[in-house]
Amino acid sequence: MSATLHFHGHATFSLVLASGTVVFDPFLTGNPAAVANVYDLAADLICVTHAHDDHVADVAALAGHTDATVVANFEIANHFAQQGVENIVGINPGGTYDAGFCRVKWTPAFHSSSFADGSYGGEANGILLSSEGLRLYFAGDTALFSDMRLIGGGNLDVAVLPIGDHFTMGIDDSLQAIRFLEPRLAVPMHYNTFPPIEQDAAAWARRVAAETDAQPVVLQPGESATL
Ligand code: NI
Ligand code: MN
């Protein structure tokens, strides 16, 4: 198993696996935290958790220059198909898409999911990725919920969780999420990009280390970690 997780700021990550690269929630254009340009990113698979612009802003641009397959909920898939994105798969919670080099299972999330113009973007989701013995949960924007126990399943390597509060769970609830999910590594996201979601990630990491069995991995935009 060899995998590297790159943080691009806010909720945008690249997961580089031995035989392919997954990008989660591409938002670089207009992202105050981003240090990369969308045209710098490689992708074989693009996973989209929900329709808010801070998660989908660069879906079409990234899909266009990489020819990656986009996986999203049914409504987001239809939206981008109408915009001319060619390789797009619409699924919904409980469903799994097998990309060959990895499998992504759609899970529920507690959040809204409208497009920037207010149109309906389906339900918000999380993503459980498995590949080459690695299991990674990308929570998306969500509140805490107790079914995270089922998602973790006792053998989770990585949980990527929002900690920004205001629009998602904050630090206290993320600690309970980690206790439910029982990951080996916990990675924070969706904080400090905008004033309402400012958080002290170092304080979060100290609490994760003291109050859970997970190892905290705090990445600055542009940084990466070997999983
Ligand atoms: Ni959102
Ligand atoms: Mn968001």
mmCIF file of C-alpha atoms and ligand atoms in Angstrom:
data_model
loop_
_atom_site.group_PDB
_atom_site.id
_atom_site.type_symbol
_atom_site.label_atom_id
_atom_site.label_comp_id
_atom_site.label_asym_id
_atom_site.label_seq_id
_atom_site.Cartn_x
_atom_site.Cartn_y
_atom_site.Cartn_z
ATOM 1 C CA MET A 1 0.000 0.000 0.000
ATOM 2 C CA SER A 2 1.424 3.365 -0.999
ATOM 3 C CA ALA A 3 -0.734 6.451 -0.945
ATOM 4 C CA THR A 4 -0.154 10.175 -0.580
ATOM 5 C CA LEU A 5 -2.754 12.726 0.424
ATOM 6 C CA HIS A 6 -2.180 16.279 -0.854
ATOM 7 C CA PHE A 7 -4.125 19.205 0.631
ATOM 8 C CA HIS A 8 -4.955 22.065 -1.732
ATOM 9 C CA GLY A 9 -6.873 24.220 0.755
ATOM 10 C CA HIS A 10 -10.440 24.232 2.141
ATOM 11 C CA ALA A 11 -11.904 20.812 1.208
ATOM 12 C CA THR A 12 -9.867 20.033 -1.905
ATOM 13 C CA PHE A 13 -7.534 17.039 -1.730
ATOM 14 C CA SER A 14 -5.652 14.810 -4.155
ATOM 15 C CA LEU A 15 -5.200 11.183 -3.139
ATOM 16 C CA VAL A 16 -2.363 9.686 -5.178
ATOM 17 C CA LEU A 17 -2.600 5.889 -5.255
ATOM 18 C CA ALA A 18 -0.238 3.453 -6.934
ATOM 19 C CA SER A 19 -2.357 3.276 -10.089
ATOM 20 C CA GLY A 20 -4.395 6.470 -10.162
ATOM 21 C CA THR A 21 -5.206 9.844 -8.621
ATOM 22 C CA VAL A 22 -8.483 10.875 -6.995
ATOM 23 C CA VAL A 23 -9.381 14.550 -6.481
ATOM 24 C CA PHE A 24 -12.039 15.409 -3.915
ATOM 25 C CA ASP A 25 -14.201 18.535 -4.226
ATOM 26 C CA PRO A 26 -12.078 20.646 -6.617
ATOM 27 C CA PHE A 27 -12.243 24.306 -5.562
ATOM 28 C CA LEU A 28 -9.123 26.257 -6.474
ATOM 29 C CA THR A 29 -10.440 29.128 -8.574
ATOM 30 C CA GLY A 30 -11.637 31.733 -6.088
ATOM 31 C CA ASN A 31 -10.404 29.721 -3.096
ATOM 32 C CA PRO A 32 -8.555 32.157 -0.775
ATOM 33 C CA ALA A 33 -6.599 29.236 0.752
ATOM 34 C CA ALA A 34 -5.469 27.621 -2.494
ATOM 35 C CA VAL A 35 -1.833 27.679 -3.559
ATOM 36 C CA ALA A 36 -2.344 25.616 -6.744
ATOM 37 C CA ASN A 37 -4.103 26.269 -10.030
ATOM 38 C CA VAL A 38 -6.697 23.781 -11.278
ATOM 39 C CA TYR A 39 -4.577 23.212 -14.373
ATOM 40 C CA ASP A 40 -1.692 22.034 -12.136
ATOM 41 C CA LEU A 41 -3.739 19.083 -10.871
ATOM 42 C CA ALA A 42 -3.780 15.577 -12.311
ATOM 43 C CA ALA A 43 -6.852 13.380 -11.892
ATOM 44 C CA ASP A 44 -8.197 10.015 -12.983
ATOM 45 C CA LEU A 45 -11.282 10.252 -10.776
ATOM 46 C CA ILE A 46 -13.032 13.355 -9.383
ATOM 47 C CA CYS A 47 -15.337 12.816 -6.397
ATOM 48 C CA VAL A 48 -17.871 15.511 -5.514
ATOM 49 C CA THR A 49 -19.671 15.509 -2.148
ATOM 50 C CA HIS A 50 -22.309 18.177 -2.795
ATOM 51 C CA ALA A 51 -23.259 21.097 -5.038
ATOM 52 C CA HIS A 52 -22.060 24.092 -3.019
ATOM 53 C CA ASP A 53 -19.670 26.239 -5.018
ATOM 54 C CA ASP A 54 -16.802 25.777 -2.534
ATOM 55 C CA HIS A 55 -16.860 22.080 -3.601
ATOM 56 C CA VAL A 56 -17.728 22.126 -7.308
ATOM 57 C CA ALA A 57 -16.209 25.364 -8.651
ATOM 58 C CA ASP A 58 -13.528 23.583 -10.703
ATOM 59 C CA VAL A 59 -15.253 20.295 -11.540
ATOM 60 C CA ALA A 60 -15.770 21.161 -15.211
ATOM 61 C CA ALA A 61 -12.303 22.691 -15.666
ATOM 62 C CA LEU A 62 -10.541 19.752 -14.002
ATOM 63 C CA ALA A 63 -12.595 17.142 -15.859
ATOM 64 C CA GLY A 64 -11.977 18.994 -19.106
ATOM 65 C CA HIS A 65 -8.194 19.088 -18.906
ATOM 66 C CA THR A 66 -7.691 15.609 -17.376
ATOM 67 C CA ASP A 67 -10.462 13.496 -18.995
ATOM 68 C CA ALA A 68 -11.063 12.131 -15.488
ATOM 69 C CA THR A 69 -14.340 10.446 -14.605
ATOM 70 C CA VAL A 70 -16.520 12.530 -12.291
ATOM 71 C CA VAL A 71 -18.584 10.753 -9.630
ATOM 72 C CA ALA A 72 -21.279 12.732 -7.862
ATOM 73 C CA ASN A 73 -24.853 12.363 -6.771
ATOM 74 C CA PHE A 74 -27.479 11.964 -9.502
ATOM 75 C CA GLU A 75 -28.494 15.643 -9.614
ATOM 76 C CA ILE A 76 -24.929 16.978 -9.709
ATOM 77 C CA ALA A 77 -24.084 14.437 -12.410
ATOM 78 C CA ASN A 78 -27.000 15.654 -14.536
ATOM 79 C CA HIS A 79 -25.958 19.273 -13.965
ATOM 80 C CA PHE A 80 -22.423 18.714 -15.231
ATOM 81 C CA ALA A 81 -23.554 16.437 -18.068
ATOM 82 C CA GLN A 82 -25.687 19.348 -19.304
ATOM 83 C CA GLN A 83 -22.578 21.557 -19.106
ATOM 84 C CA GLY A 84 -20.731 19.160 -21.398
ATOM 85 C CA VAL A 85 -18.699 17.098 -18.905
ATOM 86 C CA GLU A 86 -18.343 13.813 -20.756
ATOM 87 C CA ASN A 87 -17.332 11.105 -18.282
ATOM 88 C CA ILE A 88 -19.718 11.442 -15.373
ATOM 89 C CA VAL A 89 -21.380 8.895 -13.118
ATOM 90 C CA GLY A 90 -24.360 9.759 -10.933
ATOM 91 C CA ILE A 91 -24.868 7.602 -7.859
ATOM 92 C CA ASN A 92 -26.491 7.993 -4.444
ATOM 93 C CA PRO A 93 -25.920 6.819 -0.847
ATOM 94 C CA GLY A 94 -25.426 3.067 -0.546
ATOM 95 C CA GLY A 95 -24.075 2.856 -4.080
ATOM 96 C CA THR A 96 -20.484 2.075 -5.011
ATOM 97 C CA TYR A 97 -18.619 3.082 -8.168
ATOM 98 C CA ASP A 98 -15.708 0.852 -9.140
ATOM 99 C CA ALA A 99 -13.061 2.917 -10.944
ATOM 100 C CA GLY A 100 -10.737 -0.067 -11.293
ATOM 101 C CA PHE A 101 -7.896 1.412 -9.248
ATOM 102 C CA CYS A 102 -10.238 2.219 -6.361
ATOM 103 C CA ARG A 103 -13.847 1.886 -5.261
ATOM 104 C CA VAL A 104 -15.893 4.780 -3.869
ATOM 105 C CA LYS A 105 -19.036 4.209 -1.835
ATOM 106 C CA TRP A 106 -21.469 7.074 -1.317
ATOM 107 C CA THR A 107 -22.557 7.661 2.279
ATOM 108 C CA PRO A 108 -25.034 10.094 3.856
ATOM 109 C CA ALA A 109 -24.061 13.506 5.184
ATOM 110 C CA PHE A 110 -26.084 16.067 7.120
ATOM 111 C CA HIS A 111 -25.826 19.257 5.088
ATOM 112 C CA SER A 112 -27.573 21.080 2.229
ATOM 113 C CA SER A 113 -26.618 20.856 -1.455
ATOM 114 C CA SER A 114 -27.837 23.665 -3.706
ATOM 115 C CA PHE A 115 -25.950 25.064 -6.692
ATOM 116 C CA ALA A 116 -24.804 28.690 -6.646
ATOM 117 C CA ASP A 117 -27.959 29.742 -8.547
ATOM 118 C CA GLY A 118 -30.161 28.105 -5.908
ATOM 119 C CA SER A 119 -31.126 25.087 -8.012
ATOM 120 C CA TYR A 120 -31.445 21.675 -6.387
ATOM 121 C CA GLY A 121 -28.199 19.730 -6.028
ATOM 122 C CA GLY A 122 -29.512 16.509 -4.508
ATOM 123 C CA GLU A 123 -28.462 15.365 -1.053
ATOM 124 C CA ALA A 124 -25.066 16.078 0.478
ATOM 125 C CA ASN A 125 -22.843 13.026 0.779
ATOM 126 C CA GLY A 126 -19.674 11.564 2.201
ATOM 127 C CA ILE A 127 -17.399 9.109 0.424
ATOM 128 C CA LEU A 128 -15.809 5.865 1.620
ATOM 129 C CA LEU A 129 -12.864 4.999 -0.634
ATOM 130 C CA SER A 130 -11.099 1.658 -0.672
ATOM 131 C CA SER A 131 -8.022 0.740 -2.677
ATOM 132 C CA GLU A 132 -5.079 -1.596 -2.228
ATOM 133 C CA GLY A 133 -5.878 -2.231 1.428
ATOM 134 C CA LEU A 134 -6.429 1.477 2.182
ATOM 135 C CA ARG A 135 -9.789 2.647 3.554
ATOM 136 C CA LEU A 136 -10.330 6.418 3.606
ATOM 137 C CA TYR A 137 -13.491 8.256 4.637
ATOM 138 C CA PHE A 138 -13.997 11.731 3.210
ATOM 139 C CA ALA A 139 -16.863 13.138 5.260
ATOM 140 C CA GLY A 140 -17.691 16.134 3.082
ATOM 141 C CA ASP A 141 -19.566 18.950 4.772
ATOM 142 C CA THR A 142 -21.570 17.369 7.549
ATOM 143 C CA ALA A 143 -22.731 17.474 11.125
ATOM 144 C CA LEU A 144 -21.852 14.655 13.482
ATOM 145 C CA PHE A 145 -24.072 11.571 13.205
ATOM 146 C CA SER A 146 -23.913 8.264 15.064
ATOM 147 C CA ASP A 147 -23.933 6.096 11.903
ATOM 148 C CA MET A 148 -20.291 7.126 11.514
ATOM 149 C CA ARG A 149 -19.762 4.035 13.698
ATOM 150 C CA LEU A 150 -20.972 1.885 10.803
ATOM 151 C CA ILE A 151 -18.933 3.775 8.226
ATOM 152 C CA GLY A 152 -15.719 3.283 10.205
ATOM 153 C CA GLY A 153 -16.381 -0.419 10.531
ATOM 154 C CA GLY A 154 -13.392 -1.041 12.774
ATOM 155 C CA ASN A 155 -10.695 -0.895 10.097
ATOM 156 C CA LEU A 156 -10.505 2.678 8.828
ATOM 157 C CA ASP A 157 -7.093 4.066 7.914
ATOM 158 C CA VAL A 158 -7.951 7.734 7.392
ATOM 159 C CA ALA A 159 -10.849 10.049 8.233
ATOM 160 C CA VAL A 160 -10.905 13.480 6.574
ATOM 161 C CA LEU A 161 -13.300 15.605 8.620
ATOM 162 C CA PRO A 162 -14.546 19.193 8.623
ATOM 163 C CA ILE A 163 -13.711 21.107 11.797
ATOM 164 C CA GLY A 164 -14.713 24.659 10.847
ATOM 165 C CA ASP A 165 -18.019 24.801 12.745
ATOM 166 C CA HIS A 166 -20.766 27.187 11.500
ATOM 167 C CA PHE A 167 -21.525 25.272 8.259
ATOM 168 C CA THR A 168 -20.370 21.834 9.510
ATOM 169 C CA MET A 169 -19.347 20.128 12.709
ATOM 170 C CA GLY A 170 -16.792 21.953 14.808
ATOM 171 C CA ILE A 171 -13.912 20.726 16.916
ATOM 172 C CA ASP A 172 -15.917 19.161 19.762
ATOM 173 C CA ASP A 173 -18.122 17.153 17.418
ATOM 174 C CA SER A 174 -15.177 16.154 15.233
ATOM 175 C CA LEU A 175 -13.612 14.496 18.287
ATOM 176 C CA GLN A 176 -16.776 12.456 18.798
ATOM 177 C CA ALA A 177 -16.764 11.638 15.065
ATOM 178 C CA ILE A 178 -13.221 10.295 15.450
ATOM 179 C CA ARG A 179 -14.296 8.167 18.405
ATOM 180 C CA PHE A 180 -17.142 6.753 16.265
ATOM 181 C CA LEU A 181 -15.019 6.211 13.146
ATOM 182 C CA GLU A 182 -11.867 4.895 14.900
ATOM 183 C CA PRO A 183 -9.453 5.850 12.097
ATOM 184 C CA ARG A 184 -5.687 5.398 12.325
ATOM 185 C CA LEU A 185 -5.179 8.965 11.010
ATOM 186 C CA ALA A 186 -7.469 12.015 11.249
ATOM 187 C CA VAL A 187 -7.109 14.942 8.828
ATOM 188 C CA PRO A 188 -8.976 18.245 9.337
ATOM 189 C CA MET A 189 -10.515 20.275 6.521
ATOM 190 C CA HIS A 190 -13.040 23.056 5.868
ATOM 191 C CA TYR A 191 -11.574 25.601 8.302
ATOM 192 C CA ASN A 192 -9.765 28.978 8.104
ATOM 193 C CA THR A 193 -10.735 29.575 4.471
ATOM 194 C CA PHE A 194 -13.300 32.228 5.416
ATOM 195 C CA PRO A 195 -13.839 34.203 8.666
ATOM 196 C CA PRO A 196 -16.892 32.216 9.904
ATOM 197 C CA ILE A 197 -14.908 28.961 9.949
ATOM 198 C CA GLU A 198 -11.694 30.080 11.635
ATOM 199 C CA GLN A 199 -10.302 27.376 13.936
ATOM 200 C CA ASP A 200 -7.059 26.576 15.752
ATOM 201 C CA ALA A 201 -5.893 23.374 14.034
ATOM 202 C CA ALA A 202 -2.979 22.953 16.450
ATOM 203 C CA ALA A 203 -5.419 22.957 19.375
ATOM 204 C CA TRP A 204 -7.577 20.446 17.486
ATOM 205 C CA ALA A 205 -4.539 18.202 16.961
ATOM 206 C CA ARG A 206 -3.608 18.312 20.649
ATOM 207 C CA ARG A 207 -7.137 17.251 21.584
ATOM 208 C CA VAL A 208 -7.213 14.454 18.989
ATOM 209 C CA ALA A 209 -3.953 13.100 20.400
ATOM 210 C CA ALA A 210 -5.149 13.382 24.006
ATOM 211 C CA GLU A 211 -8.806 12.367 23.666
ATOM 212 C CA THR A 212 -8.920 9.779 20.844
ATOM 213 C CA ASP A 213 -6.847 6.838 19.588
ATOM 214 C CA ALA A 214 -6.193 8.501 16.214
ATOM 215 C CA GLN A 215 -3.058 10.301 15.080
ATOM 216 C CA PRO A 216 -3.839 13.850 13.923
ATOM 217 C CA VAL A 217 -2.370 14.949 10.592
ATOM 218 C CA VAL A 218 -2.686 18.707 10.011
ATOM 219 C CA LEU A 219 -1.734 19.816 6.501
ATOM 220 C CA GLN A 220 -1.248 23.364 5.283
ATOM 221 C CA PRO A 221 -2.378 24.086 1.718
ATOM 222 C CA GLY A 222 0.324 22.698 -0.567
ATOM 223 C CA GLU A 223 1.450 20.067 1.954
ATOM 224 C CA SER A 224 1.026 16.299 1.732
ATOM 225 C CA ALA A 225 1.186 13.219 3.947
ATOM 226 C CA THR A 226 2.043 9.608 3.287
ATOM 227 C CA LEU A 227 -0.791 7.416 4.514
HETATM 228 NI NI NI B 1 -21.356 22.975 1.774
HETATM 229 MN MN MN B 2 -18.476 23.839 2.125
#
